[in-house]
Short mmCIF file of C-alpha atoms in Angstrom, two decimals:
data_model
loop_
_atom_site.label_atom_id
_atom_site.label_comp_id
_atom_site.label_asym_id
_atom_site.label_seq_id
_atom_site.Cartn_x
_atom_site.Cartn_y
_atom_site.Cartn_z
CA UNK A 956 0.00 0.00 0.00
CA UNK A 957 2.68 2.79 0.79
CA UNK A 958 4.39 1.71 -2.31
CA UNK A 959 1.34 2.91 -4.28
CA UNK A 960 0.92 5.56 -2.15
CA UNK A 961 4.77 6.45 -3.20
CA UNK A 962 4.02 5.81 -6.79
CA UNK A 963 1.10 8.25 -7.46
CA UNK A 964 2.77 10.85 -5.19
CA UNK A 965 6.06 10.23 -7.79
CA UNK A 966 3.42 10.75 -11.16
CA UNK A 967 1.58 13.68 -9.62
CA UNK A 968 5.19 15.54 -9.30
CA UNK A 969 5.52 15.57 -5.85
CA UNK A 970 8.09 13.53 -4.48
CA UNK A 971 11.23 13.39 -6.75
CA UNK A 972 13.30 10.23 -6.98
CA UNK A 973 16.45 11.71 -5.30
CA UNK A 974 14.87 13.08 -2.06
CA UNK A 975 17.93 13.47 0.39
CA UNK A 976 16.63 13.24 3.37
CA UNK A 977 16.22 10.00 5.61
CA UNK A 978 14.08 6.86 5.20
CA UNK A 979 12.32 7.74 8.08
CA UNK A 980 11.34 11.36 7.15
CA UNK A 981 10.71 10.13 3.35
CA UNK A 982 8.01 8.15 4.95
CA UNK A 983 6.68 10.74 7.15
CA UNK A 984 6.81 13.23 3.94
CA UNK A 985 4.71 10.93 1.96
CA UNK A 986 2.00 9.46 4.38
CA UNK A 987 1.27 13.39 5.29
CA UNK A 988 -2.34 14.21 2.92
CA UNK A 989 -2.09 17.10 0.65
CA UNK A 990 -4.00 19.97 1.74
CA UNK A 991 -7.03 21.20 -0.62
CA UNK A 992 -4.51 24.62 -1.56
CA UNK A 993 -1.61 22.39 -2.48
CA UNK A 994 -4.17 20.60 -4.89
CA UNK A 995 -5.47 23.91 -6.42
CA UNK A 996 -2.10 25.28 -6.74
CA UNK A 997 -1.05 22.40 -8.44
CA UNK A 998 -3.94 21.91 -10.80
CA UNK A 999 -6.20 25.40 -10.38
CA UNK A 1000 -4.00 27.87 -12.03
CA UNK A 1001 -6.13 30.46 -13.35
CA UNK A 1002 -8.16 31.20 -10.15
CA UNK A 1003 -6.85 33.91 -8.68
CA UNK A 1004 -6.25 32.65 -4.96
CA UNK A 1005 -3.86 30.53 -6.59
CA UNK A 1006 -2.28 32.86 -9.37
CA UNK A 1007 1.12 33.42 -9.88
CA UNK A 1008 3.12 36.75 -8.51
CA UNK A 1009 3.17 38.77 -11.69
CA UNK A 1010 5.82 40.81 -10.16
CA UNK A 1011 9.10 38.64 -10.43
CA UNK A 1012 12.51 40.30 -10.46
CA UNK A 1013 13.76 37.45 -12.89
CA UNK A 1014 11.08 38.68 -14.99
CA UNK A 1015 11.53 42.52 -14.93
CA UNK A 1016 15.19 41.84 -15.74
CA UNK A 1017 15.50 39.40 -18.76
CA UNK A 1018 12.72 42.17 -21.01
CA UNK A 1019 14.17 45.61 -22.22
CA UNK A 1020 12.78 48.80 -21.58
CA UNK A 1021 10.52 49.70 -24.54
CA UNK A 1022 12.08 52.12 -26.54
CA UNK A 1023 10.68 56.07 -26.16
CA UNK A 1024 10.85 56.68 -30.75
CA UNK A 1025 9.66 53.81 -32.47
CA UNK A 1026 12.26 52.71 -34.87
CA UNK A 1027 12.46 53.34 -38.60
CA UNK A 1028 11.36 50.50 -40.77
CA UNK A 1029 14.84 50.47 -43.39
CA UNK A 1030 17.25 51.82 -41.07
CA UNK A 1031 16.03 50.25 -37.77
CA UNK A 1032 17.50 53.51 -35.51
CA UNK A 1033 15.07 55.58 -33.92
CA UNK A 1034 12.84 57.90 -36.03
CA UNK A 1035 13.34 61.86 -36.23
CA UNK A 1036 10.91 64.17 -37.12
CA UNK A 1037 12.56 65.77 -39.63
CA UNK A 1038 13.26 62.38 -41.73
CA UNK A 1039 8.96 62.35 -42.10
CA UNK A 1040 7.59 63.25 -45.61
CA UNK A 1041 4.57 64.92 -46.42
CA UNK A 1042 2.79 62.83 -49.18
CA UNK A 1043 0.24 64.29 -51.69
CA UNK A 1044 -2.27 61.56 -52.16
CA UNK A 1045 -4.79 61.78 -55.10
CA UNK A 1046 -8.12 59.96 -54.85
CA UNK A 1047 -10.71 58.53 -57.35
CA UNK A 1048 -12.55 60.68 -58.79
CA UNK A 1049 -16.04 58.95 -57.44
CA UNK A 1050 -17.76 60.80 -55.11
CA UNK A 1051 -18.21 57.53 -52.36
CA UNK A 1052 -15.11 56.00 -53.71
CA UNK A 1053 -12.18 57.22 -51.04
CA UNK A 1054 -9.29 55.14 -52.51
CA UNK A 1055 -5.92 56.08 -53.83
CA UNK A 1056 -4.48 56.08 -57.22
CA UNK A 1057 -1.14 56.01 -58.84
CA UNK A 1058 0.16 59.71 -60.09
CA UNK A 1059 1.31 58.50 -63.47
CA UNK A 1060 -1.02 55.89 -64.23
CA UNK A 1061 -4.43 56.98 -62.62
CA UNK A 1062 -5.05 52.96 -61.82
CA UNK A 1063 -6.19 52.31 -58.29
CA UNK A 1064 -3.65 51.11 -55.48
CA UNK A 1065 -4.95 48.26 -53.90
CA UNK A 1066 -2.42 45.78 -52.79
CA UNK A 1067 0.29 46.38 -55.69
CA UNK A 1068 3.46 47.37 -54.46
CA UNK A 1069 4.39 51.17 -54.27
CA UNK A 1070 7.19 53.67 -54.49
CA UNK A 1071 7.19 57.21 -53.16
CA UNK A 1072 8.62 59.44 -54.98
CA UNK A 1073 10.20 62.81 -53.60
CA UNK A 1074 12.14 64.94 -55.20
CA UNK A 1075 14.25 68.17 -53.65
CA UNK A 1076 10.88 70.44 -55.17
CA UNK A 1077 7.55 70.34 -55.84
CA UNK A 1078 5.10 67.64 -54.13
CA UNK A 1079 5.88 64.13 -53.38
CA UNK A 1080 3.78 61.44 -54.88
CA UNK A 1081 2.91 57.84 -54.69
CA UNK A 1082 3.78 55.82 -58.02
CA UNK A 1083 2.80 51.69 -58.64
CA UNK A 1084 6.46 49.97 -58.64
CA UNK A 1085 5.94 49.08 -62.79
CA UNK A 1086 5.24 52.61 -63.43
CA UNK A 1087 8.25 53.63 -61.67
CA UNK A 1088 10.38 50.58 -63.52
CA UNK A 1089 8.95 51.71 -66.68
CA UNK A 1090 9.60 55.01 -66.65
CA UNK A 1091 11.85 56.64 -64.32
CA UNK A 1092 14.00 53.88 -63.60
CA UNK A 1093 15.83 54.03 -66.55
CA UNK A 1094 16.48 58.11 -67.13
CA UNK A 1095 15.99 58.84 -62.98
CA UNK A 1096 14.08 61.82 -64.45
CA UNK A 1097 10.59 62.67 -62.76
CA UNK A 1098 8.03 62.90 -65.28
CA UNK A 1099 5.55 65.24 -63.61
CA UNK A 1100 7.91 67.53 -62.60
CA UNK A 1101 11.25 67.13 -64.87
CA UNK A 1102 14.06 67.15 -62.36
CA UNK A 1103 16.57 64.71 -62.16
CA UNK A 1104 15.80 62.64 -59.69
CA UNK A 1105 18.70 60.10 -56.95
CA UNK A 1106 17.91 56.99 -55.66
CA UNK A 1107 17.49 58.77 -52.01
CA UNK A 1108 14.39 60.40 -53.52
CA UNK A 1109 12.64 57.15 -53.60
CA UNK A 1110 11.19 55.09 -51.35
CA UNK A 1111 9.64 51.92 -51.44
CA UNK A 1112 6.60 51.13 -49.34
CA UNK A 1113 5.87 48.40 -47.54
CA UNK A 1114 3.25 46.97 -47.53
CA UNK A 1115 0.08 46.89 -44.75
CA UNK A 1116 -0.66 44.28 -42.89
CA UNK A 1117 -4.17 42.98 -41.38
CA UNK A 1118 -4.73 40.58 -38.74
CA UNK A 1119 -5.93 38.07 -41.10
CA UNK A 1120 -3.22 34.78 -41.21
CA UNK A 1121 -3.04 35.66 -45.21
CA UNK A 1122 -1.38 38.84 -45.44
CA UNK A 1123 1.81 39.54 -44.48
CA UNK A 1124 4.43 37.14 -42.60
CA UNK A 1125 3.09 34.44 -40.45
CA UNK A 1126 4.84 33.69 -37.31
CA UNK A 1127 4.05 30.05 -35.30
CA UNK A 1128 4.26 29.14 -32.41
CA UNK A 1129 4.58 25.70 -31.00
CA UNK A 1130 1.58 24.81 -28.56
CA UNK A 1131 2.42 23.45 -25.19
CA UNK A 1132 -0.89 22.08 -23.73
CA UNK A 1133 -1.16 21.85 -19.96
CA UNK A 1134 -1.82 19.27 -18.11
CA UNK A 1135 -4.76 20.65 -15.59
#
């Protein structure tokens, strides 16, 4: 009997095999009952009586501070205000219709990728990434406003995400189910 006693005590995790105390107060350890708080700790996790301290030290000290600037998306150091550009955006021209369209082409943007173009003067403007192959790629000359254009002046967009699994880049996660 108290070696099935000792057995289920061993497969419930509570006595380990290499217990380094005597005989004697092995036996006294395992004949004493568990009490009904040891049982919720053990299998009762998400009531709070029995919740974890959410305020560990090892915790606070393995996460970084958040940083105060989010960072910039192609350089990855901390944004400044002065490296923001104002972008001209032209609509359809439907009166319910609030989407964008591309400056040279006049096609709607919808999920084709996108270049901004911005030039030293005049406005900036958004232009599809064929358009921009097609025809200022190969003279780096802006067609709406003739100025010889660098490859700072562009910038390609990235694109936005949803919160559907389809778009974007899908990060898993290896379930751990818990034994409860």
């Amino acid at each position: 009997q108290q070696f099935e006693q000792s057995q289920r005590a061993t497969q419930a995790g509570l006595v380990s095999n290499n217990n380094k105390l005597p005989p004697k107060q092995q036996q006294q350890q395992q004949e004493q009952p568990l009490s009904k708080s040891d049982i919720l700790k053990k299998t009762s996790y998400w009531m709070s009586q029995v919740a974890p301290d959410h305020h560990d030290a090892n915790q606070d000290a393995s996460q970084p501070p958040p940083p105060s600037r989010p960072l910039s998306p192609h350089s990855q150091q901390p944004l400044r205000r002065k490296e923001f550009v104002e972008v001209t955006l032209e609509r359809c021209s439907k009166e319910n219709d609030n989407k964008v369209r591309c400056a040279l082409s006049h096609k709607t943007i919808t999920t084709q990728p996108v270049v901004l173009i911005h030039p030293k003067k005049g406005k900036n403007y958004i232009v599809l990434q064929d358009m921009y192959e097609q025809l200022i790629q190969p003279t780096m000359i802006c067609p709406l406003t003739d100025t010889k254009l660098k490859s700072k002046h562009i910038l390609k967009l990235q694109k936005g995400k949803t919160g559907f699994a389809s778009s974007g880049t899908v990060v898993a996660s290896q379930y751990k189910p818990t034994m409860t």
